[in-house]
PDB file of C-alpha atoms in Angstrom:
ATOM      1  CA  UNK A   1      47.892  -2.682 -65.409  1.00  0.00           C
ATOM      2  CA  UNK A   2      45.783  -6.071 -65.689  1.00  0.00           C
ATOM      3  CA  UNK A   3      48.759  -9.873 -65.213  1.00  0.00           C
ATOM      4  CA  UNK A   4      47.389 -10.616 -69.241  1.00  0.00           C
ATOM      5  CA  UNK A   5      47.023  -6.978 -70.528  1.00  0.00           C
ATOM      6  CA  UNK A   6      49.865  -7.079 -73.907  1.00  0.00           C
ATOM      7  CA  UNK A   7      49.051 -10.860 -73.912  1.00  0.00           C
ATOM      8  CA  UNK A   8      47.639 -13.121 -77.129  1.00  0.00           C
ATOM      9  CA  UNK A   9      48.714 -16.580 -76.082  1.00  0.00           C
ATOM     10  CA  UNK A  10      48.452 -18.335 -72.445  1.00  0.00           C
ATOM     11  CA  UNK A  11      50.793 -21.601 -72.622  1.00  0.00           C
ATOM     12  CA  UNK A  12      49.141 -23.479 -68.876  1.00  0.00           C
ATOM     13  CA  UNK A  13      52.539 -25.820 -67.599  1.00  0.00           C
ATOM     14  CA  UNK A  14      55.926 -25.339 -66.702  1.00  0.00           C
ATOM     15  CA  UNK A  15      57.647 -28.608 -68.040  1.00  0.00           C
ATOM     16  CA  UNK A  16      59.886 -29.386 -71.069  1.00  0.00           C
ATOM     17  CA  UNK A  17      56.270 -29.311 -73.506  1.00  0.00           C
ATOM     18  CA  UNK A  18      55.045 -25.649 -72.262  1.00  0.00           C
ATOM     19  CA  UNK A  19      58.758 -24.472 -72.449  1.00  0.00           C
ATOM     20  CA  UNK A  20      59.189 -25.279 -75.671  1.00  0.00           C
ATOM     21  CA  UNK A  21      55.902 -24.373 -76.820  1.00  0.00           C
ATOM     22  CA  UNK A  22      56.138 -21.187 -75.441  1.00  0.00           C
ATOM     23  CA  UNK A  23      59.602 -19.547 -76.680  1.00  0.00           C
ATOM     24  CA  UNK A  24      58.396 -20.909 -80.136  1.00  0.00           C
ATOM     25  CA  UNK A  25      55.070 -18.990 -79.953  1.00  0.00           C
ATOM     26  CA  UNK A  26      56.604 -16.173 -78.899  1.00  0.00           C
ATOM     27  CA  UNK A  27      60.042 -16.560 -81.402  1.00  0.00           C
ATOM     28  CA  UNK A  28      56.522 -16.508 -84.565  1.00  0.00           C
ATOM     29  CA  UNK A  29      55.936 -12.607 -82.694  1.00  0.00           C
ATOM     30  CA  UNK A  30      53.072 -14.121 -80.350  1.00  0.00           C
ATOM     31  CA  UNK A  31      52.769 -12.453 -77.052  1.00  0.00           C
ATOM     32  CA  UNK A  32      53.223 -15.766 -74.425  1.00  0.00           C
ATOM     33  CA  UNK A  33      52.018 -15.847 -70.594  1.00  0.00           C
ATOM     34  CA  UNK A  34      52.694 -19.461 -68.758  1.00  0.00           C
ATOM     35  CA  UNK A  35      50.148 -20.211 -66.529  1.00  0.00           C
ATOM     36  CA  UNK A  36      51.998 -23.061 -64.081  1.00  0.00           C
ATOM     37  CA  UNK A  37      51.604 -23.897 -60.518  1.00  0.00           C
ATOM     38  CA  UNK A  38      54.198 -25.444 -60.191  1.00  0.00           C
ATOM     39  CA  UNK A  39      57.744 -23.793 -61.988  1.00  0.00           C
ATOM     40  CA  UNK A  40      60.303 -26.189 -63.989  1.00  0.00           C
ATOM     41  CA  UNK A  41      62.979 -27.841 -61.314  1.00  0.00           C
ATOM     42  CA  UNK A  42      59.621 -28.645 -59.882  1.00  0.00           C
ATOM     43  CA  UNK A  43      58.152 -30.952 -62.585  1.00  0.00           C
ATOM     44  CA  UNK A  44      58.097 -33.940 -63.663  1.00  0.00           C
ATOM     45  CA  UNK A  45      60.534 -33.116 -67.091  1.00  0.00           C
ATOM     46  CA  UNK A  46      63.367 -32.223 -64.391  1.00  0.00           C
ATOM     47  CA  UNK A  47      63.545 -36.082 -64.184  1.00  0.00           C
ATOM     48  CA  UNK A  48      63.644 -36.883 -66.877  1.00  0.00           C
ATOM     49  CA  UNK A  49      67.450 -38.508 -68.699  1.00  0.00           C
ATOM     50  CA  UNK A  50      66.977 -35.851 -71.494  1.00  0.00           C
ATOM     51  CA  UNK A  51      68.623 -38.027 -73.946  1.00  0.00           C
ATOM     52  CA  UNK A  52      66.746 -37.731 -77.672  1.00  0.00           C
ATOM     53  CA  UNK A  53      65.763 -41.371 -78.160  1.00  0.00           C
ATOM     54  CA  UNK A  54      62.269 -42.906 -80.080  1.00  0.00           C
ATOM     55  CA  UNK A  55      61.910 -45.095 -77.043  1.00  0.00           C
ATOM     56  CA  UNK A  56      59.581 -48.012 -77.951  1.00  0.00           C
ATOM     57  CA  UNK A  57      58.030 -45.774 -80.478  1.00  0.00           C
ATOM     58  CA  UNK A  58      56.735 -47.971 -83.424  1.00  0.00           C
ATOM     59  CA  UNK A  59      57.797 -46.022 -87.469  1.00  0.00           C
ATOM     60  CA  UNK A  60      55.435 -43.645 -87.819  1.00  0.00           C
ATOM     61  CA  UNK A  61      56.133 -40.927 -89.679  1.00  0.00           C
ATOM     62  CA  UNK A  62      54.450 -38.180 -87.554  1.00  0.00           C
ATOM     63  CA  UNK A  63      55.842 -39.210 -85.134  1.00  0.00           C
ATOM     64  CA  UNK A  64      59.987 -39.168 -87.185  1.00  0.00           C
ATOM     65  CA  UNK A  65      59.516 -35.050 -88.400  1.00  0.00           C
ATOM     66  CA  UNK A  66      58.817 -33.920 -84.697  1.00  0.00           C
ATOM     67  CA  UNK A  67      61.793 -36.183 -83.605  1.00  0.00           C
ATOM     68  CA  UNK A  68      64.750 -34.847 -86.880  1.00  0.00           C
ATOM     69  CA  UNK A  69      63.036 -31.154 -85.895  1.00  0.00           C
ATOM     70  CA  UNK A  70      64.602 -31.187 -82.015  1.00  0.00           C
ATOM     71  CA  UNK A  71      66.494 -33.391 -83.129  1.00  0.00           C
ATOM     72  CA  UNK A  72      68.052 -30.077 -84.896  1.00  0.00           C
ATOM     73  CA  UNK A  73      67.287 -27.913 -82.844  1.00  0.00           C
ATOM     74  CA  UNK A  74      69.056 -29.608 -79.800  1.00  0.00           C
ATOM     75  CA  UNK A  75      72.128 -29.723 -82.092  1.00  0.00           C
ATOM     76  CA  UNK A  76      71.854 -26.549 -83.306  1.00  0.00           C
ATOM     77  CA  UNK A  77      71.552 -25.654 -79.101  1.00  0.00           C
ATOM     78  CA  UNK A  78      74.487 -27.376 -78.137  1.00  0.00           C
ATOM     79  CA  UNK A  79      77.106 -25.446 -80.055  1.00  0.00           C
ATOM     80  CA  UNK A  80      75.776 -22.763 -77.172  1.00  0.00           C
ATOM     81  CA  UNK A  81      77.636 -24.625 -73.355  1.00  0.00           C
ATOM     82  CA  UNK A  82      75.132 -21.995 -71.575  1.00  0.00           C
ATOM     83  CA  UNK A  83      72.110 -24.582 -73.495  1.00  0.00           C
ATOM     84  CA  UNK A  84      72.815 -27.655 -71.211  1.00  0.00           C
ATOM     85  CA  UNK A  85      72.356 -29.494 -74.354  1.00  0.00           C
ATOM     86  CA  UNK A  86      75.548 -31.200 -76.050  1.00  0.00           C
ATOM     87  CA  UNK A  87      75.897 -34.226 -79.114  1.00  0.00           C
ATOM     88  CA  UNK A  88      77.200 -37.644 -77.067  1.00  0.00           C
ATOM     89  CA  UNK A  89      77.757 -40.826 -78.624  1.00  0.00           C
ATOM     90  CA  UNK A  90      75.109 -42.968 -77.741  1.00  0.00           C
ATOM     91  CA  UNK A  91      75.274 -47.414 -78.557  1.00  0.00           C
ATOM     92  CA  UNK A  92      71.872 -48.906 -78.466  1.00  0.00           C
ATOM     93  CA  UNK A  93      71.955 -53.030 -79.004  1.00  0.00           C
ATOM     94  CA  UNK A  94      68.839 -54.727 -80.198  1.00  0.00           C
ATOM     95  CA  UNK A  95      67.956 -58.973 -79.487  1.00  0.00           C
ATOM     96  CA  UNK A  96      66.840 -58.591 -83.289  1.00  0.00           C
ATOM     97  CA  UNK A  97      68.674 -57.193 -86.630  1.00  0.00           C
ATOM     98  CA  UNK A  98      66.347 -55.442 -88.308  1.00  0.00           C
ATOM     99  CA  UNK A  99      68.687 -53.096 -90.054  1.00  0.00           C
ATOM    100  CA  UNK A 100      69.453 -49.836 -89.692  1.00  0.00           C
ATOM    101  CA  UNK A 101      66.968 -48.153 -87.256  1.00  0.00           C
ATOM    102  CA  UNK A 102      64.006 -46.526 -88.629  1.00  0.00           C
ATOM    103  CA  UNK A 103      64.859 -43.190 -86.984  1.00  0.00           C
ATOM    104  CA  UNK A 104      68.641 -43.299 -87.795  1.00  0.00           C
ATOM    105  CA  UNK A 105      68.168 -40.661 -91.446  1.00  0.00           C
ATOM    106  CA  UNK A 106      67.773 -37.939 -87.650  1.00  0.00           C
ATOM    107  CA  UNK A 107      70.670 -39.193 -86.297  1.00  0.00           C
ATOM    108  CA  UNK A 108      74.560 -37.917 -87.574  1.00  0.00           C
ATOM    109  CA  UNK A 109      77.566 -40.519 -87.526  1.00  0.00           C
ATOM    110  CA  UNK A 110      75.873 -43.053 -86.866  1.00  0.00           C
ATOM    111  CA  UNK A 111      77.613 -46.325 -88.034  1.00  0.00           C
ATOM    112  CA  UNK A 112      77.039 -50.351 -87.310  1.00  0.00           C
ATOM    113  CA  UNK A 113      79.523 -51.818 -83.921  1.00  0.00           C
ATOM    114  CA  UNK A 114      81.027 -54.795 -85.143  1.00  0.00           C
ATOM    115  CA  UNK A 115      80.077 -58.059 -84.296  1.00  0.00           C
ATOM    116  CA  UNK A 116      83.301 -58.845 -82.140  1.00  0.00           C
ATOM    117  CA  UNK A 117      81.760 -55.625 -79.395  1.00  0.00           C
ATOM    118  CA  UNK A 118      78.611 -56.656 -79.564  1.00  0.00           C
ATOM    119  CA  UNK A 119      77.902 -58.766 -76.148  1.00  0.00           C
ATOM    120  CA  UNK A 120      76.518 -61.930 -78.016  1.00  0.00           C
ATOM    121  CA  UNK A 121      72.842 -61.889 -75.820  1.00  0.00           C
ATOM    122  CA  UNK A 122      72.429 -59.092 -78.893  1.00  0.00           C
ATOM    123  CA  UNK A 123      72.147 -59.068 -81.907  1.00  0.00           C
ATOM    124  CA  UNK A 124      73.434 -55.664 -83.461  1.00  0.00           C
ATOM    125  CA  UNK A 125      73.988 -52.668 -81.805  1.00  0.00           C
ATOM    126  CA  UNK A 126      74.726 -49.282 -83.946  1.00  0.00           C
ATOM    127  CA  UNK A 127      76.278 -46.369 -82.405  1.00  0.00           C
ATOM    128  CA  UNK A 128      75.240 -42.183 -83.098  1.00  0.00           C
ATOM    129  CA  UNK A 129      75.072 -39.122 -81.567  1.00  0.00           C
ATOM    130  CA  UNK A 130      72.961 -37.817 -79.614  1.00  0.00           C
ATOM    131  CA  UNK A 131      71.858 -35.160 -78.111  1.00  0.00           C
ATOM    132  CA  UNK A 132      71.663 -34.871 -74.155  1.00  0.00           C
ATOM    133  CA  UNK A 133      69.916 -32.144 -71.298  1.00  0.00           C
ATOM    134  CA  UNK A 134      70.975 -31.151 -68.221  1.00  0.00           C
ATOM    135  CA  UNK A 135      67.466 -31.167 -67.457  1.00  0.00           C
ATOM    136  CA  UNK A 136      68.102 -28.769 -64.606  1.00  0.00           C
ATOM    137  CA  UNK A 137      70.788 -26.042 -66.532  1.00  0.00           C
ATOM    138  CA  UNK A 138      67.839 -26.959 -69.853  1.00  0.00           C
ATOM    139  CA  UNK A 139      64.454 -26.237 -68.449  1.00  0.00           C
ATOM    140  CA  UNK A 140      67.134 -23.083 -66.610  1.00  0.00           C
ATOM    141  CA  UNK A 141      67.330 -22.595 -70.440  1.00  0.00           C
ATOM    142  CA  UNK A 142      64.525 -22.674 -71.597  1.00  0.00           C
ATOM    143  CA  UNK A 143      63.609 -20.140 -68.661  1.00  0.00           C
ATOM    144  CA  UNK A 144      65.340 -17.535 -69.813  1.00  0.00           C
ATOM    145  CA  UNK A 145      65.384 -17.381 -73.494  1.00  0.00           C
ATOM    146  CA  UNK A 146      61.802 -16.959 -73.454  1.00  0.00           C
ATOM    147  CA  UNK A 147      61.472 -13.954 -70.086  1.00  0.00           C
ATOM    148  CA  UNK A 148      64.356 -12.509 -72.381  1.00  0.00           C
ATOM    149  CA  UNK A 149      61.509 -12.873 -75.475  1.00  0.00           C
ATOM    150  CA  UNK A 150      59.073 -10.690 -73.116  1.00  0.00           C
ATOM    151  CA  UNK A 151      57.222 -13.630 -71.681  1.00  0.00           C
ATOM    152  CA  UNK A 152      55.827 -13.314 -68.022  1.00  0.00           C
ATOM    153  CA  UNK A 153      55.415 -16.005 -66.072  1.00  0.00           C
ATOM    154  CA  UNK A 154      52.053 -16.120 -63.835  1.00  0.00           C
ATOM    155  CA  UNK A 155      52.104 -18.642 -60.942  1.00  0.00           C
ATOM    156  CA  UNK A 156      48.851 -20.274 -60.584  1.00  0.00           C
ATOM    157  CA  UNK A 157      46.679 -23.739 -61.179  1.00  0.00           C
ATOM    158  CA  UNK A 158      44.073 -23.602 -63.805  1.00  0.00           C
ATOM    159  CA  UNK A 159      41.238 -25.659 -63.618  1.00  0.00           C
ATOM    160  CA  UNK A 160      39.885 -25.072 -67.075  1.00  0.00           C
ATOM    161  CA  UNK A 161      41.363 -24.011 -69.696  1.00  0.00           C
ATOM    162  CA  UNK A 162      38.562 -22.933 -72.086  1.00  0.00           C
ATOM    163  CA  UNK A 163      37.646 -20.350 -69.619  1.00  0.00           C
ATOM    164  CA  UNK A 164      41.583 -18.894 -70.163  1.00  0.00           C
ATOM    165  CA  UNK A 165      39.512 -17.971 -73.622  1.00  0.00           C
ATOM    166  CA  UNK A 166      38.181 -14.481 -71.923  1.00  0.00           C
ATOM    167  CA  UNK A 167      41.548 -13.243 -71.247  1.00  0.00           C
ATOM    168  CA  UNK A 168      43.361 -14.265 -74.347  1.00  0.00           C
ATOM    169  CA  UNK A 169      43.352 -15.296 -78.179  1.00  0.00           C
ATOM    170  CA  UNK A 170      44.484 -19.079 -77.387  1.00  0.00           C
ATOM    171  CA  UNK A 171      46.013 -21.288 -74.848  1.00  0.00           C
ATOM    172  CA  UNK A 172      48.459 -23.979 -75.083  1.00  0.00           C
ATOM    173  CA  UNK A 173      47.478 -27.012 -73.212  1.00  0.00           C
ATOM    174  CA  UNK A 174      50.075 -28.539 -72.657  1.00  0.00           C
ATOM    175  CA  UNK A 175      49.507 -29.894 -68.321  1.00  0.00           C
ATOM    176  CA  UNK A 176      50.402 -33.390 -68.867  1.00  0.00           C
ATOM    177  CA  UNK A 177      48.684 -35.756 -66.401  1.00  0.00           C
ATOM    178  CA  UNK A 178      47.299 -32.576 -65.312  1.00  0.00           C
ATOM    179  CA  UNK A 179      45.285 -33.093 -68.431  1.00  0.00           C
ATOM    180  CA  UNK A 180      43.101 -35.726 -66.843  1.00  0.00           C
ATOM    181  CA  UNK A 181      41.423 -33.795 -64.586  1.00  0.00           C
ATOM    182  CA  UNK A 182      40.506 -31.534 -68.078  1.00  0.00           C
ATOM    183  CA  UNK A 183      38.505 -34.948 -69.219  1.00  0.00           C
ATOM    184  CA  UNK A 184      41.385 -37.212 -71.408  1.00  0.00           C
ATOM    185  CA  UNK A 185      40.590 -40.001 -69.929  1.00  0.00           C
ATOM    186  CA  UNK A 186      42.342 -41.948 -72.423  1.00  0.00           C
ATOM    187  CA  UNK A 187      46.095 -40.531 -70.250  1.00  0.00           C
ATOM    188  CA  UNK A 188      47.217 -42.947 -67.420  1.00  0.00           C
ATOM    189  CA  UNK A 189      50.236 -42.584 -65.749  1.00  0.00           C
ATOM    190  CA  UNK A 190      53.565 -45.025 -65.914  1.00  0.00           C
ATOM    191  CA  UNK A 191      56.386 -44.714 -62.799  1.00  0.00           C
ATOM    192  CA  UNK A 192      60.579 -44.164 -63.702  1.00  0.00           C
ATOM    193  CA  UNK A 193      63.043 -44.774 -61.604  1.00  0.00           C
ATOM    194  CA  UNK A 194      66.108 -43.302 -62.071  1.00  0.00           C
ATOM    195  CA  UNK A 195      69.643 -43.314 -60.328  1.00  0.00           C
ATOM    196  CA  UNK A 196      72.454 -39.905 -60.086  1.00  0.00           C
ATOM    197  CA  UNK A 197      75.531 -41.408 -60.186  1.00  0.00           C
ATOM    198  CA  UNK A 198      79.413 -39.635 -59.572  1.00  0.00           C
ATOM    199  CA  UNK A 199      81.086 -38.563 -63.371  1.00  0.00           C
ATOM    200  CA  UNK A 200      83.597 -41.738 -63.321  1.00  0.00           C
ATOM    201  CA  UNK A 201      86.114 -42.170 -66.787  1.00  0.00           C
ATOM    202  CA  UNK A 202      85.328 -45.448 -66.684  1.00  0.00           C
ATOM    203  CA  UNK A 203      81.527 -45.051 -68.319  1.00  0.00           C
ATOM    204  CA  UNK A 204      81.590 -42.796 -72.026  1.00  0.00           C
ATOM    205  CA  UNK A 205      79.237 -42.462 -73.603  1.00  0.00           C
ATOM    206  CA  UNK A 206      75.832 -43.554 -73.373  1.00  0.00           C
ATOM    207  CA  UNK A 207      74.244 -46.738 -73.990  1.00  0.00           C
ATOM    208  CA  UNK A 208      70.405 -48.143 -74.163  1.00  0.00           C
ATOM    209  CA  UNK A 209      68.920 -51.698 -74.628  1.00  0.00           C
ATOM    210  CA  UNK A 210      64.801 -51.177 -74.414  1.00  0.00           C
ATOM    211  CA  UNK A 211      63.498 -54.725 -75.497  1.00  0.00           C
ATOM    212  CA  UNK A 212      62.357 -54.977 -72.434  1.00  0.00           C
ATOM    213  CA  UNK A 213      58.832 -52.181 -71.813  1.00  0.00           C
ATOM    214  CA  UNK A 214      58.936 -52.534 -68.144  1.00  0.00           C
ATOM    215  CA  UNK A 215      61.980 -52.429 -67.862  1.00  0.00           C
ATOM    216  CA  UNK A 216      64.601 -49.809 -70.303  1.00  0.00           C
ATOM    217  CA  UNK A 217      67.989 -49.445 -69.332  1.00  0.00           C
ATOM    218  CA  UNK A 218      70.254 -46.586 -70.030  1.00  0.00           C
ATOM    219  CA  UNK A 219      72.283 -45.421 -69.648  1.00  0.00           C
ATOM    220  CA  UNK A 220      73.311 -41.145 -70.273  1.00  0.00           C
ATOM    221  CA  UNK A 221      76.758 -39.520 -69.181  1.00  0.00           C
ATOM    222  CA  UNK A 222      76.036 -36.075 -69.259  1.00  0.00           C
ATOM    223  CA  UNK A 223      78.022 -32.409 -67.497  1.00  0.00           C
ATOM    224  CA  UNK A 224      78.060 -33.198 -64.087  1.00  0.00           C
ATOM    225  CA  UNK A 225      76.339 -36.216 -63.180  1.00  0.00           C
ATOM    226  CA  UNK A 226      75.403 -40.674 -65.081  1.00  0.00           C
ATOM    227  CA  UNK A 227      72.222 -41.398 -64.828  1.00  0.00           C
ATOM    228  CA  UNK A 228      70.985 -44.565 -65.006  1.00  0.00           C
ATOM    229  CA  UNK A 229      67.214 -46.701 -65.696  1.00  0.00           C
ATOM    230  CA  UNK A 230      64.889 -47.719 -65.817  1.00  0.00           C
ATOM    231  CA  UNK A 231      61.373 -48.461 -65.430  1.00  0.00           C
ATOM    232  CA  UNK A 232      58.378 -48.123 -67.517  1.00  0.00           C
ATOM    233  CA  UNK A 233      54.863 -49.225 -64.442  1.00  0.00           C
ATOM    234  CA  UNK A 234      52.085 -48.582 -66.046  1.00  0.00           C
ATOM    235  CA  UNK A 235      49.903 -47.483 -63.276  1.00  0.00           C
ATOM    236  CA  UNK A 236      51.972 -47.255 -60.895  1.00  0.00           C
ATOM    237  CA  UNK A 237      51.713 -44.233 -58.356  1.00  0.00           C
ATOM    238  CA  UNK A 238      53.925 -45.212 -55.070  1.00  0.00           C
ATOM    239  CA  UNK A 239      56.886 -43.301 -54.880  1.00  0.00           C
ATOM    240  CA  UNK A 240      58.329 -45.582 -52.670  1.00  0.00           C
ATOM    241  CA  UNK A 241      62.109 -46.976 -54.469  1.00  0.00           C
ATOM    242  CA  UNK A 242      63.233 -50.543 -52.444  1.00  0.00           C
ATOM    243  CA  UNK A 243      67.616 -51.375 -52.153  1.00  0.00           C
ATOM    244  CA  UNK A 244      66.154 -54.223 -55.093  1.00  0.00           C
ATOM    245  CA  UNK A 245      65.222 -52.117 -57.343  1.00  0.00           C
ATOM    246  CA  UNK A 246      67.903 -49.993 -57.051  1.00  0.00           C
ATOM    247  CA  UNK A 247      70.322 -53.625 -57.322  1.00  0.00           C
ATOM    248  CA  UNK A 248      68.206 -54.183 -60.723  1.00  0.00           C
ATOM    249  CA  UNK A 249      68.819 -51.304 -62.369  1.00  0.00           C
ATOM    250  CA  UNK A 250      73.020 -50.765 -61.369  1.00  0.00           C
ATOM    251  CA  UNK A 251      73.246 -54.672 -62.430  1.00  0.00           C
ATOM    252  CA  UNK A 252      71.120 -54.219 -65.399  1.00  0.00           C
ATOM    253  CA  UNK A 253      73.321 -51.582 -66.463  1.00  0.00           C
ATOM    254  CA  UNK A 254      76.605 -53.440 -65.757  1.00  0.00           C
ATOM    255  CA  UNK A 255      75.821 -56.153 -68.289  1.00  0.00           C
ATOM    256  CA  UNK A 256      75.752 -52.879 -70.961  1.00  0.00           C
ATOM    257  CA  UNK A 257      79.097 -51.303 -70.175  1.00  0.00           C
ATOM    258  CA  UNK A 258      81.049 -52.701 -67.099  1.00  0.00           C
ATOM    259  CA  UNK A 259      81.963 -49.630 -66.341  1.00  0.00           C
ATOM    260  CA  UNK A 260      78.978 -48.536 -64.088  1.00  0.00           C
ATOM    261  CA  UNK A 261      80.188 -51.133 -61.425  1.00  0.00           C
ATOM    262  CA  UNK A 262      83.179 -48.387 -60.433  1.00  0.00           C
ATOM    263  CA  UNK A 263      79.963 -45.302 -59.982  1.00  0.00           C
ATOM    264  CA  UNK A 264      79.087 -43.995 -57.266  1.00  0.00           C
ATOM    265  CA  UNK A 265      74.496 -44.475 -56.939  1.00  0.00           C
ATOM    266  CA  UNK A 266      74.332 -40.410 -55.334  1.00  0.00           C
ATOM    267  CA  UNK A 267      70.749 -40.536 -55.284  1.00  0.00           C
ATOM    268  CA  UNK A 268      67.615 -42.627 -56.623  1.00  0.00           C
ATOM    269  CA  UNK A 269      64.514 -40.342 -58.078  1.00  0.00           C
ATOM    270  CA  UNK A 270      60.645 -41.029 -58.605  1.00  0.00           C
ATOM    271  CA  UNK A 271      58.850 -39.253 -61.938  1.00  0.00           C
ATOM    272  CA  UNK A 272      55.300 -39.991 -63.301  1.00  0.00           C
ATOM    273  CA  UNK A 273      55.118 -40.481 -66.927  1.00  0.00           C
ATOM    274  CA  UNK A 274      52.476 -38.534 -68.694  1.00  0.00           C
ATOM    275  CA  UNK A 275      50.851 -42.088 -71.064  1.00  0.00           C
ATOM    276  CA  UNK A 276      48.383 -41.801 -74.071  1.00  0.00           C
ATOM    277  CA  UNK A 277      48.171 -44.251 -77.022  1.00  0.00           C
ATOM    278  CA  UNK A 278      50.007 -40.925 -79.041  1.00  0.00           C
ATOM    279  CA  UNK A 279      50.254 -37.587 -78.128  1.00  0.00           C
ATOM    280  CA  UNK A 280      48.324 -35.239 -77.869  1.00  0.00           C
ATOM    281  CA  UNK A 281      48.552 -32.075 -80.534  1.00  0.00           C
ATOM    282  CA  UNK A 282      45.802 -30.906 -81.844  1.00  0.00           C
ATOM    283  CA  UNK A 283      43.222 -28.170 -82.215  1.00  0.00           C
ATOM    284  CA  UNK A 284      40.036 -28.757 -78.583  1.00  0.00           C
ATOM    285  CA  UNK A 285      37.143 -31.158 -80.289  1.00  0.00           C
ATOM    286  CA  UNK A 286      34.539 -28.307 -78.594  1.00  0.00           C
ATOM    287  CA  UNK A 287      36.801 -24.891 -78.213  1.00  0.00           C
ATOM    288  CA  UNK A 288      38.583 -23.863 -82.084  1.00  0.00           C
ATOM    289  CA  UNK A 289      40.725 -20.992 -80.049  1.00  0.00           C
ATOM    290  CA  UNK A 290      41.664 -24.128 -77.396  1.00  0.00           C
ATOM    291  CA  UNK A 291      45.341 -26.265 -78.185  1.00  0.00           C
ATOM    292  CA  UNK A 292      46.862 -29.139 -76.540  1.00  0.00           C
ATOM    293  CA  UNK A 293      50.369 -30.789 -76.802  1.00  0.00           C
ATOM    294  CA  UNK A 294      50.814 -33.642 -73.993  1.00  0.00           C
ATOM    295  CA  UNK A 295      50.677 -37.343 -73.457  1.00  0.00           C
ATOM    296  CA  UNK A 296      54.277 -37.879 -75.463  1.00  0.00           C
ATOM    297  CA  UNK A 297      54.915 -40.686 -72.594  1.00  0.00           C
ATOM    298  CA  UNK A 298      59.327 -40.878 -72.036  1.00  0.00           C
ATOM    299  CA  UNK A 299      59.302 -38.602 -75.536  1.00  0.00           C
ATOM    300  CA  UNK A 300      59.056 -35.390 -73.639  1.00  0.00           C
ATOM    301  CA  UNK A 301      62.141 -34.095 -74.452  1.00  0.00           C
ATOM    302  CA  UNK A 302      62.427 -35.844 -78.272  1.00  0.00           C
ATOM    303  CA  UNK A 303      59.515 -34.688 -78.979  1.00  0.00           C
ATOM    304  CA  UNK A 304      59.465 -31.121 -77.828  1.00  0.00           C
ATOM    305  CA  UNK A 305      60.702 -28.891 -81.166  1.00  0.00           C
ATOM    306  CA  UNK A 306      58.564 -30.517 -83.329  1.00  0.00           C
ATOM    307  CA  UNK A 307      54.872 -30.545 -81.120  1.00  0.00           C
ATOM    308  CA  UNK A 308      55.846 -27.114 -80.793  1.00  0.00           C
ATOM    309  CA  UNK A 309      56.222 -25.984 -84.518  1.00  0.00           C
ATOM    310  CA  UNK A 310      53.012 -27.964 -84.779  1.00  0.00           C
ATOM    311  CA  UNK A 311      50.879 -25.988 -82.411  1.00  0.00           C
ATOM    312  CA  UNK A 312      52.630 -22.381 -84.071  1.00  0.00           C
ATOM    313  CA  UNK A 313      51.208 -23.945 -86.707  1.00  0.00           C
ATOM    314  CA  UNK A 314      47.979 -24.482 -85.748  1.00  0.00           C
ATOM    315  CA  UNK A 315      47.533 -21.431 -83.360  1.00  0.00           C
ATOM    316  CA  UNK A 316      48.635 -20.102 -87.441  1.00  0.00           C
ATOM    317  CA  UNK A 317      45.009 -21.369 -88.402  1.00  0.00           C
ATOM    318  CA  UNK A 318      42.920 -20.739 -85.732  1.00  0.00           C
ATOM    319  CA  UNK A 319      40.177 -17.411 -86.163  1.00  0.00           C
ATOM    320  CA  UNK A 320      40.486 -14.407 -84.641  1.00  0.00           C
ATOM    321  CA  UNK A 321      38.630 -14.069 -80.567  1.00  0.00           C
ATOM    322  CA  UNK A 322      35.028 -13.007 -81.868  1.00  0.00           C
TER     323      UNK A 322
END
């Protein structure tokens, strides 16, 4: 029997976008297979801090809709301990007081931090509750959900997504930077260095200052560790992490939360975000039955369910295969 017997959709890629898309398509009644050269634990998504937050994003109604949809979905999943998702308090610091963040109506528990509790180098700060995922647990949870819905995982590297249209009705490309080999020259890489530290009561909650586009500073408390970040280094592909860079991240994070100084660093990791001027969540220009969902930069988790929902909608508009 053919691997694709009974399947009508192939999703390429097993990162958070691919897994979420495959689950959403399965929930919509599609029979889905994931084709991926690597399992979820080997993807860029596995290295992410996985906090819901619109990093570096200018006001955008489409982005807002996708982020709101994702917030709601992950908030609901946080009630299931096995999902790896929990709601955490986030304090975000701003160098300029522009009022309530434009995306704030997505988040619950929003309040302005009293000025006396805001370091003098910042103009203001806001506190809110946001979803945070333990990446390994969450990606495994999505994969298990997908398989329980009747999906299939096929370890296979794809050279040309359009060639798969001979096998199924719809193909969804969620390959991230791998899509550059498919002809998307608008994609670039941004190198991210993140540290993992042991949990300690000295750090409770999450903290963010993303005023520097090349050096976002964030502290993300998770169930089993604390993530410290980070960097956003355009077009840098080296996997070497210097001690000076590690010390710089710790120093910046300590200025956001003094308790960071008490943490023990477990390891330093490097990953590469696929960046475009905007995420590509569209129907292919040449092949009506080929859909794309990638290029989210640092927003893969923040946009995952919203973008997957848009793909389900696009799939419903695709003409049946001849």
